[in-house]
Amino acid sequence: MRKAVLGILVVLSLPVPATRADETTAGHAQDLDSLRHAWHRCVRNAFSGQPESLGKLAAEREALAACKAGEDRYVAALLAARAAEEEAARREGRTLVSRARAWAASIAAYVIDPVSSWLAAPTR
């Protein structure tokens, strides 16, 4: 009996192998971090290279304009990662709200509609 319990405890304590979705999520997070750092580095370098005579707001705008391509890459990757997360969550299962709506729709279809049509029958 002890050996069986110990065996179960050992199996339960083993790490769960990472799935392909977990690996891609980690890869996306690293990609996003590297893209964000590259964009921030570009903005800092472009801002520090602005002439002193230029106002702060104008220097910020110029720095952002100079690094627009990096910002576009970062935002596109961020949106793709969010879409992938939402798709994975949708595939994993419906949320509590969607299950509640489905239950309410089934109640309406199987209980309320037949009863209301039965009550409306004598008035026809």
Short mmCIF file of N, CA and C in Angstrom, two decimals, residues 7-106:
data_model
loop_
_atom_site.label_atom_id
_atom_site.label_comp_id
_atom_site.label_asym_id
_atom_site.label_seq_id
_atom_site.Cartn_x
_atom_site.Cartn_y
_atom_site.Cartn_z
N GLY A 7 4.34 5.74 -5.19
CA GLY A 7 4.38 5.78 -6.65
C GLY A 7 3.48 6.86 -7.21
N ILE A 8 2.28 7.00 -6.63
CA ILE A 8 1.35 8.04 -7.07
C ILE A 8 1.92 9.41 -6.78
N LEU A 9 2.52 9.59 -5.60
CA LEU A 9 3.11 10.87 -5.25
C LEU A 9 4.28 11.23 -6.17
N VAL A 10 5.07 10.25 -6.54
CA VAL A 10 6.19 10.50 -7.45
C VAL A 10 5.67 10.92 -8.81
N VAL A 11 4.65 10.23 -9.29
CA VAL A 11 4.09 10.57 -10.60
C VAL A 11 3.48 11.96 -10.58
N LEU A 12 2.79 12.29 -9.49
CA LEU A 12 2.18 13.61 -9.40
C LEU A 12 3.21 14.72 -9.26
N SER A 13 4.38 14.41 -8.72
CA SER A 13 5.39 15.45 -8.54
C SER A 13 6.26 15.67 -9.77
N LEU A 14 6.11 14.81 -10.78
CA LEU A 14 6.89 14.98 -12.00
C LEU A 14 6.44 16.22 -12.74
N PRO A 15 7.36 16.93 -13.37
CA PRO A 15 6.96 18.13 -14.12
C PRO A 15 6.15 17.75 -15.34
N VAL A 16 5.21 18.59 -15.66
CA VAL A 16 4.37 18.37 -16.84
C VAL A 16 5.15 18.81 -18.06
N PRO A 17 5.25 17.97 -19.09
CA PRO A 17 6.00 18.38 -20.27
C PRO A 17 5.31 19.55 -20.96
N ALA A 18 6.12 20.45 -21.49
CA ALA A 18 5.59 21.64 -22.16
C ALA A 18 4.95 21.23 -23.48
N THR A 19 3.84 21.84 -23.76
CA THR A 19 3.18 21.57 -25.03
C THR A 19 3.73 22.51 -26.08
N ARG A 20 3.38 22.24 -27.31
CA ARG A 20 3.86 23.08 -28.41
C ARG A 20 3.32 24.51 -28.26
N ALA A 21 2.08 24.65 -27.76
CA ALA A 21 1.50 25.98 -27.57
C ALA A 21 2.27 26.75 -26.51
N ASP A 22 2.68 26.05 -25.42
CA ASP A 22 3.46 26.72 -24.39
C ASP A 22 4.80 27.19 -24.94
N GLU A 23 5.43 26.37 -25.76
CA GLU A 23 6.72 26.74 -26.33
C GLU A 23 6.58 27.93 -27.27
N THR A 24 5.52 27.96 -28.08
CA THR A 24 5.35 29.08 -28.98
C THR A 24 4.99 30.35 -28.23
N THR A 25 4.23 30.22 -27.13
CA THR A 25 3.91 31.39 -26.33
C THR A 25 5.17 31.96 -25.71
N ALA A 26 6.05 31.10 -25.21
CA ALA A 26 7.31 31.58 -24.65
C ALA A 26 8.16 32.22 -25.74
N GLY A 27 8.16 31.63 -26.93
CA GLY A 27 8.92 32.20 -28.04
C GLY A 27 8.38 33.55 -28.45
N HIS A 28 7.04 33.70 -28.45
CA HIS A 28 6.44 34.99 -28.79
C HIS A 28 6.80 36.04 -27.74
N ALA A 29 6.81 35.64 -26.47
CA ALA A 29 7.15 36.58 -25.41
C ALA A 29 8.59 37.07 -25.56
N GLN A 30 9.50 36.17 -25.89
CA GLN A 30 10.90 36.57 -26.10
C GLN A 30 11.01 37.47 -27.32
N ASP A 31 10.29 37.13 -28.39
CA ASP A 31 10.32 37.97 -29.59
C ASP A 31 9.77 39.35 -29.29
N LEU A 32 8.67 39.40 -28.55
CA LEU A 32 8.08 40.69 -28.20
C LEU A 32 9.03 41.52 -27.36
N ASP A 33 9.69 40.88 -26.39
CA ASP A 33 10.64 41.60 -25.56
C ASP A 33 11.80 42.15 -26.39
N SER A 34 12.32 41.33 -27.29
CA SER A 34 13.44 41.80 -28.10
C SER A 34 13.01 42.92 -29.04
N LEU A 35 11.82 42.82 -29.62
CA LEU A 35 11.32 43.89 -30.48
C LEU A 35 11.08 45.18 -29.70
N ARG A 36 10.52 45.03 -28.49
CA ARG A 36 10.27 46.22 -27.66
C ARG A 36 11.57 46.88 -27.25
N HIS A 37 12.56 46.07 -26.85
CA HIS A 37 13.85 46.64 -26.45
C HIS A 37 14.54 47.33 -27.63
N ALA A 38 14.45 46.72 -28.80
CA ALA A 38 15.07 47.33 -29.99
C ALA A 38 14.41 48.65 -30.33
N TRP A 39 13.09 48.70 -30.23
CA TRP A 39 12.37 49.94 -30.52
C TRP A 39 12.71 51.02 -29.49
N HIS A 40 12.72 50.66 -28.21
CA HIS A 40 13.07 51.63 -27.16
C HIS A 40 14.50 52.14 -27.34
N ARG A 41 15.41 51.22 -27.69
CA ARG A 41 16.80 51.62 -27.90
C ARG A 41 16.89 52.62 -29.06
N CYS A 42 16.15 52.33 -30.14
CA CYS A 42 16.14 53.22 -31.29
C CYS A 42 15.61 54.60 -30.91
N VAL A 43 14.53 54.64 -30.16
CA VAL A 43 13.94 55.92 -29.75
C VAL A 43 14.90 56.69 -28.85
N ARG A 44 15.53 56.00 -27.91
CA ARG A 44 16.49 56.68 -27.03
C ARG A 44 17.66 57.25 -27.82
N ASN A 45 18.19 56.45 -28.74
CA ASN A 45 19.32 56.93 -29.55
C ASN A 45 18.90 58.09 -30.44
N ALA A 46 17.74 58.00 -31.07
CA ALA A 46 17.28 59.08 -31.94
C ALA A 46 16.99 60.34 -31.14
N PHE A 47 16.43 60.18 -29.93
CA PHE A 47 16.14 61.36 -29.10
C PHE A 47 17.42 62.02 -28.61
N SER A 48 18.40 61.21 -28.24
CA SER A 48 19.65 61.80 -27.75
C SER A 48 20.45 62.47 -28.87
N GLY A 49 20.19 62.10 -30.12
CA GLY A 49 20.89 62.71 -31.25
C GLY A 49 20.25 63.97 -31.77
N GLN A 50 19.16 64.42 -31.18
CA GLN A 50 18.48 65.63 -31.64
C GLN A 50 19.27 66.87 -31.19
N PRO A 51 19.21 67.92 -32.01
CA PRO A 51 19.92 69.16 -31.61
C PRO A 51 19.28 69.79 -30.38
N GLU A 52 20.10 70.47 -29.59
CA GLU A 52 19.63 71.08 -28.34
C GLU A 52 18.64 72.21 -28.60
N SER A 53 18.74 72.84 -29.77
CA SER A 53 17.87 73.98 -30.07
C SER A 53 16.43 73.54 -30.33
N LEU A 54 16.25 72.29 -30.63
CA LEU A 54 14.91 71.75 -30.89
C LEU A 54 14.18 71.57 -29.56
N GLY A 55 12.93 71.93 -29.53
CA GLY A 55 12.14 71.77 -28.31
C GLY A 55 11.96 70.29 -27.96
N LYS A 56 11.58 70.02 -26.70
CA LYS A 56 11.45 68.65 -26.24
C LYS A 56 10.35 67.90 -27.01
N LEU A 57 9.21 68.54 -27.21
CA LEU A 57 8.11 67.89 -27.91
C LEU A 57 8.49 67.59 -29.36
N ALA A 58 9.15 68.54 -30.01
CA ALA A 58 9.57 68.32 -31.39
C ALA A 58 10.63 67.22 -31.46
N ALA A 59 11.54 67.18 -30.49
CA ALA A 59 12.57 66.13 -30.46
C ALA A 59 11.93 64.75 -30.26
N GLU A 60 10.91 64.69 -29.40
CA GLU A 60 10.21 63.42 -29.19
C GLU A 60 9.51 62.96 -30.46
N ARG A 61 8.86 63.88 -31.14
CA ARG A 61 8.17 63.54 -32.39
C ARG A 61 9.16 63.06 -33.45
N GLU A 62 10.30 63.74 -33.56
CA GLU A 62 11.32 63.35 -34.53
C GLU A 62 11.88 61.96 -34.21
N ALA A 63 12.09 61.69 -32.94
CA ALA A 63 12.63 60.39 -32.54
C ALA A 63 11.63 59.28 -32.84
N LEU A 64 10.36 59.53 -32.55
CA LEU A 64 9.33 58.53 -32.86
C LEU A 64 9.19 58.32 -34.36
N ALA A 65 9.28 59.40 -35.12
CA ALA A 65 9.18 59.28 -36.57
C ALA A 65 10.36 58.50 -37.14
N ALA A 66 11.53 58.68 -36.56
CA ALA A 66 12.72 57.99 -37.05
C ALA A 66 12.64 56.48 -36.78
N CYS A 67 11.91 56.10 -35.75
CA CYS A 67 11.84 54.68 -35.36
C CYS A 67 10.47 54.09 -35.66
N LYS A 68 9.75 54.64 -36.61
CA LYS A 68 8.41 54.18 -36.95
C LYS A 68 8.40 52.72 -37.40
N ALA A 69 9.40 52.30 -38.16
CA ALA A 69 9.43 50.90 -38.65
C ALA A 69 9.54 49.91 -37.49
N GLY A 70 10.37 50.23 -36.50
CA GLY A 70 10.51 49.36 -35.34
C GLY A 70 9.22 49.30 -34.53
N GLU A 71 8.56 50.45 -34.41
CA GLU A 71 7.28 50.49 -33.70
C GLU A 71 6.24 49.64 -34.43
N ASP A 72 6.21 49.74 -35.75
CA ASP A 72 5.25 48.96 -36.53
C ASP A 72 5.49 47.46 -36.37
N ARG A 73 6.76 47.04 -36.38
CA ARG A 73 7.06 45.63 -36.19
C ARG A 73 6.63 45.15 -34.81
N TYR A 74 6.89 45.96 -33.78
CA TYR A 74 6.54 45.60 -32.41
C TYR A 74 5.02 45.50 -32.26
N VAL A 75 4.28 46.48 -32.78
CA VAL A 75 2.82 46.48 -32.65
C VAL A 75 2.22 45.30 -33.43
N ALA A 76 2.74 45.02 -34.61
CA ALA A 76 2.22 43.88 -35.40
C ALA A 76 2.46 42.57 -34.65
N ALA A 77 3.63 42.41 -34.07
CA ALA A 77 3.93 41.18 -33.32
C ALA A 77 3.06 41.09 -32.07
N LEU A 78 2.82 42.21 -31.41
CA LEU A 78 1.98 42.24 -30.22
C LEU A 78 0.54 41.85 -30.56
N LEU A 79 0.01 42.40 -31.64
CA LEU A 79 -1.35 42.06 -32.05
C LEU A 79 -1.45 40.59 -32.46
N ALA A 80 -0.43 40.08 -33.14
CA ALA A 80 -0.44 38.67 -33.53
C ALA A 80 -0.39 37.77 -32.31
N ALA A 81 0.39 38.14 -31.31
CA ALA A 81 0.48 37.34 -30.09
C ALA A 81 -0.85 37.35 -29.34
N ARG A 82 -1.50 38.51 -29.27
CA ARG A 82 -2.80 38.58 -28.60
C ARG A 82 -3.85 37.76 -29.34
N ALA A 83 -3.82 37.81 -30.65
CA ALA A 83 -4.78 37.01 -31.44
C ALA A 83 -4.53 35.52 -31.22
N ALA A 84 -3.27 35.13 -31.14
CA ALA A 84 -2.94 33.72 -30.89
C ALA A 84 -3.40 33.29 -29.51
N GLU A 85 -3.24 34.16 -28.52
CA GLU A 85 -3.70 33.85 -27.16
C GLU A 85 -5.22 33.70 -27.12
N GLU A 86 -5.92 34.61 -27.79
CA GLU A 86 -7.37 34.53 -27.81
C GLU A 86 -7.84 33.26 -28.52
N GLU A 87 -7.17 32.90 -29.60
CA GLU A 87 -7.53 31.68 -30.33
C GLU A 87 -7.28 30.45 -29.47
N ALA A 88 -6.16 30.45 -28.74
CA ALA A 88 -5.87 29.31 -27.85
C ALA A 88 -6.90 29.22 -26.74
N ALA A 89 -7.29 30.37 -26.19
CA ALA A 89 -8.31 30.36 -25.13
C ALA A 89 -9.64 29.89 -25.68
N ARG A 90 -9.96 30.27 -26.93
CA ARG A 90 -11.21 29.82 -27.53
C ARG A 90 -11.19 28.32 -27.76
N ARG A 91 -10.02 27.81 -28.18
CA ARG A 91 -9.91 26.39 -28.44
C ARG A 91 -9.95 25.58 -27.15
N GLU A 92 -9.42 26.12 -26.06
CA GLU A 92 -9.39 25.39 -24.79
C GLU A 92 -10.78 25.16 -24.24
N GLY A 93 -11.65 26.06 -24.43
CA GLY A 93 -13.00 25.88 -23.92
C GLY A 93 -13.71 27.20 -23.82
N ARG A 94 -15.00 27.07 -23.74
CA ARG A 94 -15.80 28.28 -23.66
C ARG A 94 -15.72 28.87 -22.26
N THR A 95 -15.95 30.14 -22.17
CA THR A 95 -15.94 30.81 -20.88
C THR A 95 -17.24 30.53 -20.13
N LEU A 96 -17.26 30.90 -18.89
CA LEU A 96 -18.43 30.69 -18.06
C LEU A 96 -19.63 31.46 -18.62
N VAL A 97 -19.38 32.66 -19.10
CA VAL A 97 -20.46 33.48 -19.65
C VAL A 97 -21.06 32.83 -20.89
N SER A 98 -20.21 32.33 -21.78
CA SER A 98 -20.73 31.71 -23.00
C SER A 98 -21.48 30.42 -22.67
N ARG A 99 -21.02 29.68 -21.68
CA ARG A 99 -21.75 28.48 -21.28
C ARG A 99 -23.10 28.83 -20.67
N ALA A 100 -23.14 29.93 -19.90
CA ALA A 100 -24.41 30.37 -19.30
C ALA A 100 -25.39 30.81 -20.39
N ARG A 101 -24.88 31.51 -21.40
CA ARG A 101 -25.75 31.92 -22.51
C ARG A 101 -26.28 30.71 -23.26
N ALA A 102 -25.44 29.73 -23.49
CA ALA A 102 -25.88 28.52 -24.18
C ALA A 102 -26.93 27.79 -23.36
N TRP A 103 -26.75 27.74 -22.04
CA TRP A 103 -27.74 27.10 -21.18
C TRP A 103 -29.06 27.85 -21.22
N ALA A 104 -29.02 29.18 -21.18
CA ALA A 104 -30.25 29.98 -21.23
C ALA A 104 -30.96 29.79 -22.57
N ALA A 105 -30.20 29.69 -23.64
CA ALA A 105 -30.80 29.47 -24.96
C ALA A 105 -31.46 28.10 -25.02
N SER A 106 -30.83 27.10 -24.43
CA SER A 106 -31.43 25.77 -24.45
C SER A 106 -32.70 25.73 -23.60
#
